[in-house]
Coordinates of C-alpha atoms in Angstrom, one line a residue:
M154 CA 86.5 178.2 124.5
T155 CA 86.3 176.4 121.3
G156 CA 89.6 174.5 122.1
V157 CA 88.5 173.4 125.6
I158 CA 87.6 169.7 125.9
P159 CA 84.3 169.3 127.9
M160 CA 85.4 167.0 130.8
T161 CA 81.9 166.9 132.3
A162 CA 80.3 165.2 129.2
R163 CA 78.3 162.1 130.1
R164 CA 79.6 158.8 129.0
P165 CA 77.3 156.7 126.9
S166 CA 75.4 154.2 129.1
P167 CA 75.5 150.5 128.1
R168 CA 72.6 149.6 125.9
R169 CA 70.1 147.5 127.7
P170 CA 68.5 144.6 125.9
S171 CA 65.0 144.9 124.8
N172 CA 62.1 142.8 126.0
S173 CA 62.1 140.7 122.8
Q174 CA 65.8 139.9 123.3
L175 CA 65.2 138.8 126.9
L176 CA 62.3 136.6 125.8
T177 CA 64.6 135.1 123.1
R178 CA 67.3 134.4 125.7
V179 CA 64.8 132.8 128.1
R180 CA 63.4 130.7 125.3
D181 CA 66.8 129.6 124.0
R182 CA 68.2 128.7 127.4
S183 CA 68.9 125.1 128.1
P184 CA 66.1 123.6 130.3
G185 CA 66.9 123.1 133.9
L186 CA 65.1 121.8 136.9
A187 CA 62.0 123.8 136.3
A188 CA 61.9 122.6 132.7
G189 CA 62.3 119.0 133.8
L190 CA 59.4 119.3 136.2
V191 CA 57.3 120.7 133.4
G192 CA 58.4 118.0 131.0
G193 CA 57.6 115.2 133.5
A194 CA 54.2 116.7 134.3
V195 CA 53.4 117.0 130.6
A196 CA 54.4 113.4 129.9
A197 CA 52.2 112.2 132.7
G198 CA 49.3 114.3 131.5
L199 CA 49.7 113.0 127.9
G200 CA 49.4 109.4 129.1
L201 CA 46.6 110.1 131.4
G202 CA 44.8 112.1 128.8
A203 CA 45.1 109.4 126.1
L204 CA 43.6 106.8 128.3
T205 CA 40.9 109.2 129.5
V206 CA 39.8 109.9 125.9
L207 CA 39.7 106.2 125.2
V208 CA 37.5 105.4 128.2
M209 CA 35.3 108.3 127.6
V210 CA 34.6 107.3 124.0
L211 CA 33.7 103.8 125.1
W212 CA 31.5 105.1 127.9
I213 CA 29.6 107.5 125.5
S214 CA 29.1 104.8 123.0
S215 CA 27.8 102.3 125.5
P216 CA 24.0 101.9 125.4
Y217 CA 23.8 100.9 129.1
P218 CA 26.5 102.7 131.1
D219 CA 26.8 101.5 134.7
S220 CA 27.8 105.0 136.0
G221 CA 28.2 108.5 135.0
P222 CA 31.2 110.5 133.6
G223 CA 32.7 110.5 137.1
G224 CA 32.9 106.8 137.2
A225 CA 34.4 106.7 133.7
L226 CA 37.1 109.1 134.9
H227 CA 37.9 107.0 137.9
V228 CA 38.3 104.0 135.7
A229 CA 40.6 105.9 133.4
A230 CA 42.8 107.0 136.3
A231 CA 42.9 103.4 137.7
L232 CA 43.9 102.1 134.2
W233 CA 46.7 104.6 134.1
L234 CA 48.0 103.4 137.4
L235 CA 47.7 99.8 136.3
A236 CA 49.9 100.5 133.3
H237 CA 52.7 101.4 135.7
G238 CA 52.4 98.1 137.5
V239 CA 50.3 99.2 140.4
E240 CA 48.0 96.6 141.7
L241 CA 44.3 97.6 141.9
V242 CA 41.7 96.4 144.4
R243 CA 38.1 95.9 143.4
A244 CA 35.9 96.6 146.5
D245 CA 32.5 95.9 144.9
T246 CA 32.4 92.1 144.9
L247 CA 29.6 89.5 145.5
S248 CA 31.3 88.1 148.6
G249 CA 32.1 91.5 149.9
V250 CA 35.8 90.7 150.2
P251 CA 38.0 93.0 148.1
A252 CA 39.6 91.3 145.1
P253 CA 43.0 92.4 143.7
V254 CA 43.6 93.0 140.0
G255 CA 47.3 92.6 139.5
V256 CA 47.6 91.4 135.9
T257 CA 49.2 94.4 134.0
P258 CA 48.7 94.6 130.2
L259 CA 52.3 94.8 129.0
L260 CA 51.3 96.6 125.8
L261 CA 49.5 99.2 127.8
S262 CA 52.7 99.8 129.8
V263 CA 54.6 100.8 126.7
L264 CA 52.9 104.2 126.5
P265 CA 53.9 105.6 129.9
V266 CA 57.4 104.2 129.7
W267 CA 58.0 105.8 126.3
L268 CA 56.6 109.1 127.4
V269 CA 58.9 109.3 130.5
H270 CA 61.9 108.2 128.4
R271 CA 61.2 110.9 125.9
A272 CA 60.7 113.6 128.5
A273 CA 64.0 112.8 130.2
R274 CA 65.9 112.8 127.0
D275 CA 64.5 116.1 125.9
A276 CA 65.3 117.7 129.2
V277 CA 69.0 116.9 128.8
D278 CA 69.4 117.9 125.2
A279 CA 70.9 121.3 124.5
D280 CA 69.5 123.9 122.2
E281 CA 69.5 123.3 118.4
D282 CA 72.4 125.8 117.8
G283 CA 74.6 124.0 120.4
V284 CA 75.4 127.3 122.2
A285 CA 74.0 126.4 125.6
P286 CA 75.5 123.4 127.4
P287 CA 73.3 120.4 128.2
V288 CA 71.6 120.1 131.5
G289 CA 73.3 118.0 134.2
A290 CA 72.1 114.4 134.3
R291 CA 71.0 114.5 138.0
T292 CA 69.1 117.8 137.5
A293 CA 67.2 116.6 134.4
W294 CA 66.5 113.2 136.0
A295 CA 65.2 114.7 139.2
G296 CA 63.1 117.2 137.5
V297 CA 61.3 114.7 135.3
V298 CA 60.8 112.2 138.1
L299 CA 59.4 114.8 140.5
G300 CA 57.1 116.3 137.8
Y301 CA 55.8 112.9 136.8
L302 CA 55.3 111.7 140.4
T303 CA 53.5 114.8 141.3
V304 CA 50.8 114.0 138.7
G305 CA 50.9 110.4 139.7
A306 CA 50.2 111.2 143.3
G307 CA 47.2 113.3 142.4
T308 CA 45.9 110.6 140.1
A309 CA 46.2 108.0 142.8
L310 CA 44.3 110.1 145.3
Y311 CA 41.6 110.7 142.8
A312 CA 41.4 107.0 141.8
A313 CA 41.0 105.9 145.5
G314 CA 37.4 107.1 145.5
G315 CA 36.4 104.9 142.5
P316 CA 35.4 101.2 142.1
L317 CA 39.0 100.3 141.3
R318 CA 41.2 101.6 144.1
P319 CA 45.0 101.5 143.9
S320 CA 47.0 99.4 146.4
W321 CA 49.0 102.0 148.4
A322 CA 51.9 99.5 148.8
W323 CA 52.2 99.0 145.1
T324 CA 51.7 102.7 144.5
V325 CA 54.6 103.7 146.7
L326 CA 57.0 101.0 145.3
G327 CA 55.8 100.3 141.7
L328 CA 55.1 103.8 140.4
P329 CA 58.4 105.5 141.4
T330 CA 60.4 102.4 140.3
V331 CA 59.0 102.5 136.7
V332 CA 59.4 106.3 136.4
A333 CA 62.9 106.3 137.8
L334 CA 64.1 103.6 135.5
S335 CA 62.5 105.1 132.4
A336 CA 63.9 108.5 133.2
G337 CA 67.3 107.1 133.8
T338 CA 67.4 105.4 130.5
G339 CA 66.3 108.6 128.8
V340 CA 69.0 110.7 130.4
W341 CA 71.6 107.9 129.7
T342 CA 70.5 107.9 126.0
A343 CA 70.8 111.7 125.8
Y344 CA 74.4 111.6 127.0
G345 CA 75.4 109.1 124.3
R346 CA 75.1 105.9 126.4
P347 CA 78.3 106.3 128.4
R348 CA 79.9 103.3 130.1
G349 CA 80.4 105.0 133.5
P350 CA 76.9 104.5 135.0
V351 CA 76.8 100.9 133.8
D352 CA 80.2 100.2 135.4
R353 CA 79.1 101.8 138.7
L354 CA 76.0 99.5 138.7
L355 CA 78.1 96.5 137.9
R356 CA 80.4 97.2 140.9
L357 CA 77.5 96.3 143.2
L358 CA 77.9 92.7 142.1
P359 CA 80.2 90.1 143.9
D360 CA 83.9 90.3 143.3
G361 CA 84.2 87.3 141.0
T362 CA 81.3 88.4 138.8
R363 CA 82.5 92.0 138.8
R364 CA 86.0 90.8 137.7
V365 CA 84.5 88.8 134.9
L366 CA 82.4 91.7 133.6
L367 CA 84.7 94.7 134.1
G368 CA 88.0 93.3 133.0
P369 CA 89.9 95.0 130.2
R370 CA 89.1 92.2 127.8
E371 CA 85.9 91.0 129.4
R372 CA 83.7 93.8 128.2
E373 CA 83.6 92.4 124.7
K374 CA 82.7 89.0 126.0
F375 CA 79.9 90.3 128.2
L376 CA 78.4 92.2 125.2
V377 CA 78.5 88.9 123.2
A378 CA 76.7 87.2 126.0
V379 CA 74.1 89.9 126.2
R380 CA 73.4 89.9 122.4
A381 CA 73.1 86.0 122.5
A382 CA 70.7 86.2 125.4
G383 CA 68.6 88.8 123.7
A384 CA 68.4 86.7 120.6
A385 CA 67.3 83.7 122.7
V386 CA 64.7 85.7 124.5
A387 CA 63.3 86.9 121.3
V388 CA 63.1 83.4 119.9
C389 CA 61.4 82.2 123.1
V390 CA 58.8 85.0 123.2
G391 CA 58.2 84.8 119.5
G392 CA 57.7 81.0 119.7
G393 CA 55.3 81.4 122.6
A394 CA 53.2 83.9 120.5
G395 CA 53.2 81.4 117.7
L396 CA 51.9 78.7 120.1
V397 CA 49.1 81.0 121.3
A398 CA 48.2 81.7 117.8
V399 CA 48.0 78.0 116.8
S400 CA 46.0 77.1 119.8
S401 CA 43.6 80.0 119.3
V402 CA 42.9 78.9 115.8
W403 CA 42.5 75.2 117.0
H404 CA 40.0 76.4 119.6
G405 CA 38.5 79.0 117.4
D406 CA 34.8 78.1 118.2
L407 CA 35.4 78.5 122.0
A408 CA 37.1 81.8 121.5
R409 CA 34.2 83.2 119.3
E410 CA 31.7 82.0 121.8
A411 CA 33.5 83.6 124.7
F412 CA 33.8 86.8 122.7
L413 CA 30.1 87.0 122.0
Q414 CA 29.1 85.9 125.5
L415 CA 30.8 88.8 127.3
T416 CA 28.8 91.6 125.7
E417 CA 26.3 92.3 123.1
G418 CA 26.8 95.9 122.0
W419 CA 29.5 96.9 119.5
S420 CA 31.0 99.3 122.0
G421 CA 31.5 96.5 124.6
R422 CA 32.9 94.2 122.0
C423 CA 35.4 96.9 120.9
A424 CA 36.4 97.2 124.6
V425 CA 37.0 93.5 124.8
L426 CA 38.9 93.5 121.6
L427 CA 41.2 96.3 122.8
L428 CA 41.8 94.5 126.1
C429 CA 42.7 91.3 124.2
V430 CA 45.2 93.3 122.0
T431 CA 46.9 94.8 125.1
L432 CA 47.2 91.4 126.6
V433 CA 48.9 89.8 123.6
P434 CA 52.5 90.3 125.0
N435 CA 51.3 88.7 128.3
A436 CA 49.9 85.7 126.3
A437 CA 53.3 85.4 124.4
V438 CA 55.2 85.2 127.7
W439 CA 52.7 82.6 129.0
G440 CA 53.3 80.6 125.8
A441 CA 57.1 80.8 126.4
A442 CA 56.6 79.5 129.9
Y443 CA 54.5 76.7 128.6
A444 CA 57.1 75.7 126.1
L445 CA 59.9 75.8 128.6
G446 CA 58.1 73.3 130.8
P447 CA 56.8 74.9 134.0
G448 CA 53.8 76.3 132.2
F449 CA 51.5 78.7 134.0
A450 CA 48.9 78.7 136.8
L451 CA 45.2 79.1 136.2
G452 CA 44.3 79.3 139.8
T453 CA 45.8 78.0 143.0
G454 CA 46.7 74.3 142.6
H455 CA 45.8 74.3 139.0
G456 CA 48.7 74.3 136.6
V457 CA 48.9 74.0 132.8
G458 CA 52.0 72.6 131.1
P459 CA 53.0 70.3 128.2
W460 CA 53.0 67.3 130.5
V461 CA 49.6 67.8 132.2
S462 CA 46.9 70.4 131.9
D463 CA 44.6 71.1 134.9
P464 CA 42.9 74.5 134.6
A465 CA 40.4 75.7 137.2
P466 CA 36.9 74.6 136.5
M467 CA 35.2 78.0 137.0
L468 CA 37.2 80.3 134.8
P469 CA 35.6 83.6 133.4
P470 CA 34.8 83.5 129.8
F471 CA 37.6 85.3 127.8
P472 CA 38.8 84.8 124.2
L473 CA 42.5 84.4 125.2
L474 CA 41.6 81.8 127.9
A475 CA 39.9 79.8 125.3
A476 CA 43.3 78.9 123.9
V477 CA 44.3 77.0 127.0
P478 CA 44.9 73.3 126.2
D479 CA 42.2 70.8 127.2
A480 CA 42.5 69.2 130.7
G481 CA 44.3 65.9 130.8
A482 CA 47.7 64.4 130.1
G483 CA 49.9 65.9 127.5
T484 CA 50.1 64.4 124.0
P485 CA 52.9 64.5 121.4
W486 CA 51.4 67.6 120.1
N487 CA 51.9 69.2 123.4
W488 CA 55.3 67.9 123.8
A489 CA 56.2 69.4 120.4
A490 CA 56.3 72.8 122.1
A491 CA 59.8 71.9 123.3
V492 CA 61.0 73.0 119.8
V493 CA 60.8 76.6 121.0
P494 CA 63.4 76.4 123.8
L495 CA 65.5 74.1 121.7
A496 CA 65.6 76.7 119.0
A497 CA 66.4 79.4 121.5
G498 CA 69.3 77.4 122.9
V499 CA 70.7 76.8 119.5
T500 CA 70.4 80.4 118.6
M501 CA 72.2 81.4 121.8
G502 CA 75.0 78.9 121.2
W503 CA 75.4 80.0 117.7
F504 CA 75.8 83.7 118.7
V505 CA 78.3 82.8 121.4
G506 CA 80.3 80.4 119.1
R507 CA 80.5 82.8 116.3
G508 CA 81.5 85.7 118.5
G509 CA 84.2 83.6 120.3
M510 CA 86.4 82.4 117.5
R511 CA 89.4 83.9 119.1
W512 CA 88.7 82.4 122.6
S513 CA 89.5 79.0 124.0
V514 CA 86.9 76.3 124.3
R515 CA 86.7 76.8 128.0
R516 CA 86.2 80.5 127.7
T517 CA 83.5 79.9 125.1
A518 CA 81.6 77.6 127.4
V519 CA 81.9 80.1 130.3
I520 CA 80.4 82.9 128.1
A521 CA 77.6 80.6 126.9
G522 CA 76.8 79.9 130.6
L523 CA 76.7 83.7 131.2
A524 CA 74.4 84.2 128.3
A525 CA 72.1 81.5 129.6
T526 CA 72.0 83.3 133.0
V527 CA 71.1 86.6 131.4
C528 CA 68.5 84.9 129.3
A529 CA 67.0 83.2 132.4
T530 CA 66.9 86.5 134.3
A531 CA 65.2 88.3 131.5
L532 CA 62.5 85.6 131.1
A533 CA 61.9 85.5 134.9
V534 CA 61.3 89.2 135.0
A535 CA 59.0 89.0 132.1
A536 CA 57.1 86.2 133.6
G537 CA 56.7 88.1 136.9
M538 CA 55.4 91.2 135.0
A539 CA 53.0 89.1 132.8
G540 CA 51.2 87.4 135.7
G541 CA 49.4 88.4 138.8
A542 CA 46.3 87.9 140.9
L543 CA 42.7 88.3 139.6
G544 CA 41.0 87.7 142.9
V545 CA 41.1 85.8 146.1
G546 CA 41.1 82.0 146.7
V547 CA 41.4 80.1 143.5
L548 CA 42.3 83.2 141.3
A549 CA 45.1 84.4 143.7
R550 CA 47.6 82.9 141.4
F551 CA 47.2 83.7 137.7
G552 CA 50.0 83.3 135.2
P553 CA 53.5 81.8 135.2
V554 CA 55.6 81.6 138.3
W555 CA 58.7 83.7 137.7
W556 CA 61.3 81.5 139.6
Q557 CA 60.1 78.4 137.8
V558 CA 60.4 80.0 134.4
G559 CA 63.9 81.4 135.3
G560 CA 65.1 77.9 136.4
A561 CA 63.8 76.2 133.3
A562 CA 65.3 78.8 131.0
L563 CA 68.7 78.4 132.8
A564 CA 68.5 74.6 132.4
W565 CA 67.7 74.8 128.8
G566 CA 70.6 77.3 128.2
A567 CA 73.1 75.2 130.1
G568 CA 72.0 72.0 128.3
V569 CA 71.7 73.2 124.8
A570 CA 73.5 76.6 124.4
V571 CA 76.8 75.6 125.9
P572 CA 77.3 72.4 123.8
V573 CA 76.2 74.3 120.6
A574 CA 78.6 77.1 121.4
V575 CA 81.5 74.7 121.9
V576 CA 80.7 72.8 118.7
V577 CA 80.4 76.0 116.7
R578 CA 83.7 77.3 118.2
V579 CA 85.6 74.1 117.4
C580 CA 84.0 73.7 113.8
G581 CA 84.6 77.4 113.2
G582 CA 88.2 77.1 114.1
W583 CA 88.6 74.2 111.7
V584 CA 86.9 76.2 109.0
T585 CA 89.0 79.2 109.7
R586 CA 92.2 77.2 109.6
W587 CA 91.2 75.5 106.4
R588 CA 90.3 78.9 104.7
T589 CA 93.6 80.3 106.0
A590 CA 95.6 77.4 104.5
A591 CA 93.8 77.7 101.2
A592 CA 94.4 81.4 101.0
T593 CA 98.1 80.9 101.9
K594 CA 98.4 78.3 99.1
A595 CA 96.7 80.5 96.6
V596 CA 99.0 83.4 97.5
T597 CA 102.1 81.2 97.3
R598 CA 101.1 80.0 93.8
A599 CA 100.5 83.4 92.6
A600 CA 103.8 84.6 94.0
A601 CA 105.6 81.6 92.3
K602 CA 103.9 82.3 89.0
A603 CA 104.8 85.9 89.1
A604 CA 108.4 85.1 89.9
E605 CA 108.6 82.7 87.0
E606 CA 107.2 85.2 84.6
A607 CA 109.6 87.9 85.9
S608 CA 112.6 85.4 85.4
K609 CA 111.4 84.7 81.9
A610 CA 111.1 88.3 81.0
L611 CA 114.6 89.0 82.4
A612 CA 116.1 86.1 80.4
L613 CA 114.4 87.4 77.3
A614 CA 115.8 90.9 77.8
Q615 CA 119.3 89.6 78.4
A616 CA 119.1 87.5 75.2
R617 CA 118.0 90.5 73.2
T618 CA 120.8 92.6 74.6
T619 CA 123.4 89.9 73.8
A620 CA 122.0 89.6 70.2
S621 CA 122.1 93.3 69.5
R622 CA 125.7 93.5 70.8
T623 CA 126.7 90.6 68.6
A624 CA 125.2 92.1 65.6
E625 CA 126.8 95.5 66.2
A626 CA 130.3 94.1 66.7
P627 CA 131.1 93.4 62.9
R628 CA 129.9 96.9 61.9
T629 CA 132.1 98.5 64.5
T630 CA 135.1 96.5 63.4
A631 CA 134.6 97.3 59.7
Q632 CA 134.3 101.0 60.5
K633 CA 137.5 101.0 62.4
A634 CA 139.4 99.0 59.6
V635 CA 138.5 101.5 56.7
P636 CA 140.0 105.0 57.0
P637 CA 137.4 107.8 56.9
K638 CA 138.9 109.5 53.8
A639 CA 139.0 106.3 51.8
A640 CA 135.5 105.4 52.8
A641 CA 134.4 108.8 51.6
T642 CA 136.3 108.4 48.3
K643 CA 134.6 104.9 47.8
A644 CA 131.3 106.3 48.5
T645 CA 131.6 109.1 45.8
E646 CA 132.7 106.6 43.1
P647 CA 129.2 105.2 42.5
A648 CA 127.8 108.7 42.4
K649 CA 130.2 109.8 39.7
A650 CA 129.7 106.7 37.7
T651 CA 126.0 107.2 37.8
S652 CA 126.4 110.9 36.7
A653 CA 128.7 109.8 33.9
K654 CA 126.2 107.3 32.5
T655 CA 123.3 109.7 32.7
P656 CA 123.1 112.0 29.6
A657 CA 123.3 115.7 30.1
S658 CA 120.0 116.2 28.4
A659 CA 118.2 114.0 30.9
K660 CA 116.4 116.0 33.4
P661 CA 114.0 115.0 36.2
P662 CA 110.4 115.1 35.2
K663 CA 108.7 118.4 36.1
T664 CA 105.6 118.4 38.3
P665 CA 102.8 120.0 36.4
V666 CA 101.7 123.2 37.9
V667 CA 98.1 123.0 38.9
A668 CA 96.2 125.9 40.6
P669 CA 95.4 125.0 44.2
R670 CA 91.9 124.2 45.1
A671 CA 89.8 126.7 46.9
D672 CA 89.5 124.5 50.0
V673 CA 93.2 123.6 50.3
T674 CA 95.9 125.9 51.7
L675 CA 99.5 125.4 50.7
R676 CA 102.2 126.4 53.1
K677 CA 105.9 126.1 52.2
K678 CA 108.3 124.8 54.8
T679 CA 111.9 126.1 55.2
A680 CA 114.6 123.4 54.4
T681 CA 117.3 122.9 56.9
P682 CA 120.8 123.2 55.2
V683 CA 123.1 120.2 55.6
T684 CA 126.9 121.0 55.8
P685 CA 129.5 118.7 54.3
E686 CA 131.2 118.2 57.7
A687 CA 127.9 116.9 59.1
A688 CA 127.3 114.6 56.2
A689 CA 130.8 113.1 56.3
A690 CA 130.9 112.6 60.1
P691 CA 130.2 109.0 61.0
P692 CA 126.9 108.7 62.9
S693 CA 126.5 106.8 66.2
P694 CA 126.3 103.0 65.9
R695 CA 123.1 102.8 67.9
T696 CA 121.2 105.9 66.9
P697 CA 120.7 106.3 63.1
P698 CA 120.9 109.8 61.7
K699 CA 117.8 111.6 61.2
P700 CA 117.2 112.8 57.6
P701 CA 117.1 116.5 57.1
E702 CA 113.8 118.2 56.5
S703 CA 113.0 118.6 52.8
E704 CA 111.4 121.4 51.0
A705 CA 107.8 120.4 51.1
Y706 CA 104.3 121.7 51.4
D707 CA 101.8 121.0 54.0
L708 CA 98.3 120.4 53.0
L709 CA 96.1 122.4 55.4
P710 CA 92.4 121.9 55.0
A711 CA 90.2 125.0 54.7
D712 CA 87.1 125.7 56.6
E713 CA 85.4 122.7 55.1
P714 CA 87.1 119.3 55.1
V715 CA 88.4 117.8 51.9
E716 CA 86.6 114.8 50.8
D717 CA 89.5 113.1 48.9
V718 CA 92.8 115.0 48.4
W719 CA 94.3 112.2 46.3
R720 CA 92.1 113.1 43.3
D721 CA 94.4 115.9 42.5
E722 CA 97.2 114.5 40.4
A723 CA 99.6 117.3 41.2
L724 CA 99.4 116.5 44.9
R725 CA 99.9 112.8 44.2
A726 CA 103.0 113.5 42.1
R727 CA 104.4 115.9 44.8
W728 CA 103.9 113.2 47.5
D729 CA 105.7 110.7 45.3
A730 CA 108.6 113.0 44.9
L731 CA 108.9 113.7 48.6
R732 CA 108.8 109.9 49.4
D733 CA 111.6 109.3 46.8
E734 CA 113.7 112.0 48.3
L735 CA 113.3 110.6 51.8
R736 CA 114.3 107.2 50.6
N737 CA 117.4 108.5 49.0
R738 CA 118.5 110.4 52.1
T739 CA 118.0 107.4 54.4
P740 CA 121.1 105.1 54.3
E741 CA 120.6 101.5 53.6
P742 CA 121.4 98.9 56.3
D743 CA 124.1 97.2 54.4
A744 CA 125.7 100.4 52.9
P745 CA 128.5 102.3 55.0
T746 CA 127.0 104.7 57.4
D747 CA 129.5 107.5 56.5
A748 CA 128.5 107.6 52.8
E749 CA 127.1 110.9 51.5
P750 CA 123.5 110.7 50.4
E751 CA 122.6 111.3 46.8
P752 CA 121.0 114.6 46.0
S753 CA 117.2 114.4 45.4
A754 CA 115.8 115.1 41.9
A755 CA 113.5 117.6 43.5
Q756 CA 116.3 119.9 44.5
A757 CA 117.2 122.6 42.0
G758 CA 120.8 123.6 40.9
P759 CA 123.8 121.8 39.6
E760 CA 125.1 118.6 41.1
P761 CA 128.0 119.2 43.5
A762 CA 131.4 117.7 42.4
P763 CA 133.0 115.0 44.6
P764 CA 135.9 116.1 46.7
A765 CA 139.4 115.6 45.2
P766 CA 141.8 113.3 46.8
E767 CA 144.9 114.6 48.5
G768 CA 147.8 115.7 46.4
K769 CA 145.8 116.2 43.2
G770 CA 143.7 118.9 41.6
T771 CA 140.0 119.3 41.4
S772 CA 139.9 117.9 37.9
G773 CA 140.7 114.4 37.0
T774 CA 139.8 111.1 38.4
P775 CA 141.4 109.3 41.3

């Protein structure tokens, strides 16, 4: 039975994941609808908790609180709803008529908007390793919105039993709108700001406007208009803030008196100071409305503008209201506020003109008008959010009127931005053409100079080539006229005459033998033999023959460098001998090139006899 295969053996069951692995998978999964719900609820809880902590700290530090901790919690819930643009209603009034509180501190609205935006963006993002895909845009958006509105509904129900009750119409319309827009921007940012959602929103516009904004080449122009409008809005709001600051300093005594009159304790003064800080963006928008011309309303039938100021007589004491200009007709100092919209219009026109260098003048004017429209829309929305009602009767209108601000901004943009854009476009075209012409001239000059230098170099090279050919022509003619054997005979005659004149006893001086130094190594080179045929052959007319290597010694330094090798007289004498031998072997320019070089005095052995002429013996003279 040992060779039988057991067919009934159980197969190994698949390994089931452990609890830790399941937890890891659940934790690493991309968040879905449930995670979006949790993220939205957490974002709402963070904003509500921050305001609750602030209100509770002020209530605890107050020496004479009007209510208990329940009243402070109700106030915190009401403030959280007010930050979302929900209008509150104050039921406890002297007249018994409920008074609305609709002025939303814009700085207070930044916290909930940022929290919703961040929650929606985090709900879409995939895990850190990038293994799990991101959540769908609609799923993440719906989860965050539902989670946030769930907490908001509970907060509204709780705040309804307090002194500041939310208006249910504003709660149903304002709170979902703010949350939906903030979550939508968060999801859009998480997906890399794609163009598809923006194009779908722009398709809701009329055909003419949609064609202008969604054309193949119109997108760039629309972006230029949006950037120009954004710069103009920033200049307007910044200028309005500057006007408020200057007026507050001018009316510093009234502002200090109003600040001290509201409360006496330090906790109350801290609360007033925080309220003033949160209302600074509102005051900047009010200042921009004042500079544009329409101004703002301080009560029904009481407007404040650069031409005339007529505030309501019974205004509550508040530090920011102390910066309101005095009642009466405007002065040149009030009219100087027109510098703000003028600067905004110039800025808008500059941006459009610089961005439209490749457009026509008509197209530049159209884009400047589009930028003015976008700027007017943005300022109108800001004016509507910065104002509201603070009561009934006279205080029913408090702040700038949005349609008046939008109309004035459009007029300033059309009257200033469009001409400036056209001027910048035309002048920019002139400057561009002048720069192009200057650059073309510079390139042309450089090219002409380079061509001239190249022609000079070519002419010089041709002249050198002609001169070398002219100098080589006589040598070539002389070599062809003299036979090789006769030239060899004539070349040997001076050598024989020199040997005849020299006595036999005369010998070349011997180099004294000196022991080599310890730090110098002598190495002997092997001499290359020279055959008679190679010596008698005429060399090339262009390439001079290379002298054969002589029997020489190389001075190789030892481990330590030699300070001065020429102090040794033997080495100097050997160097002189080698130099003389090299000079004797190198033919002179004027001498025939086929002459045999004289033997060096450093070579040992008898002097070879000259070759005998044809027809005669080896002895005798020619």
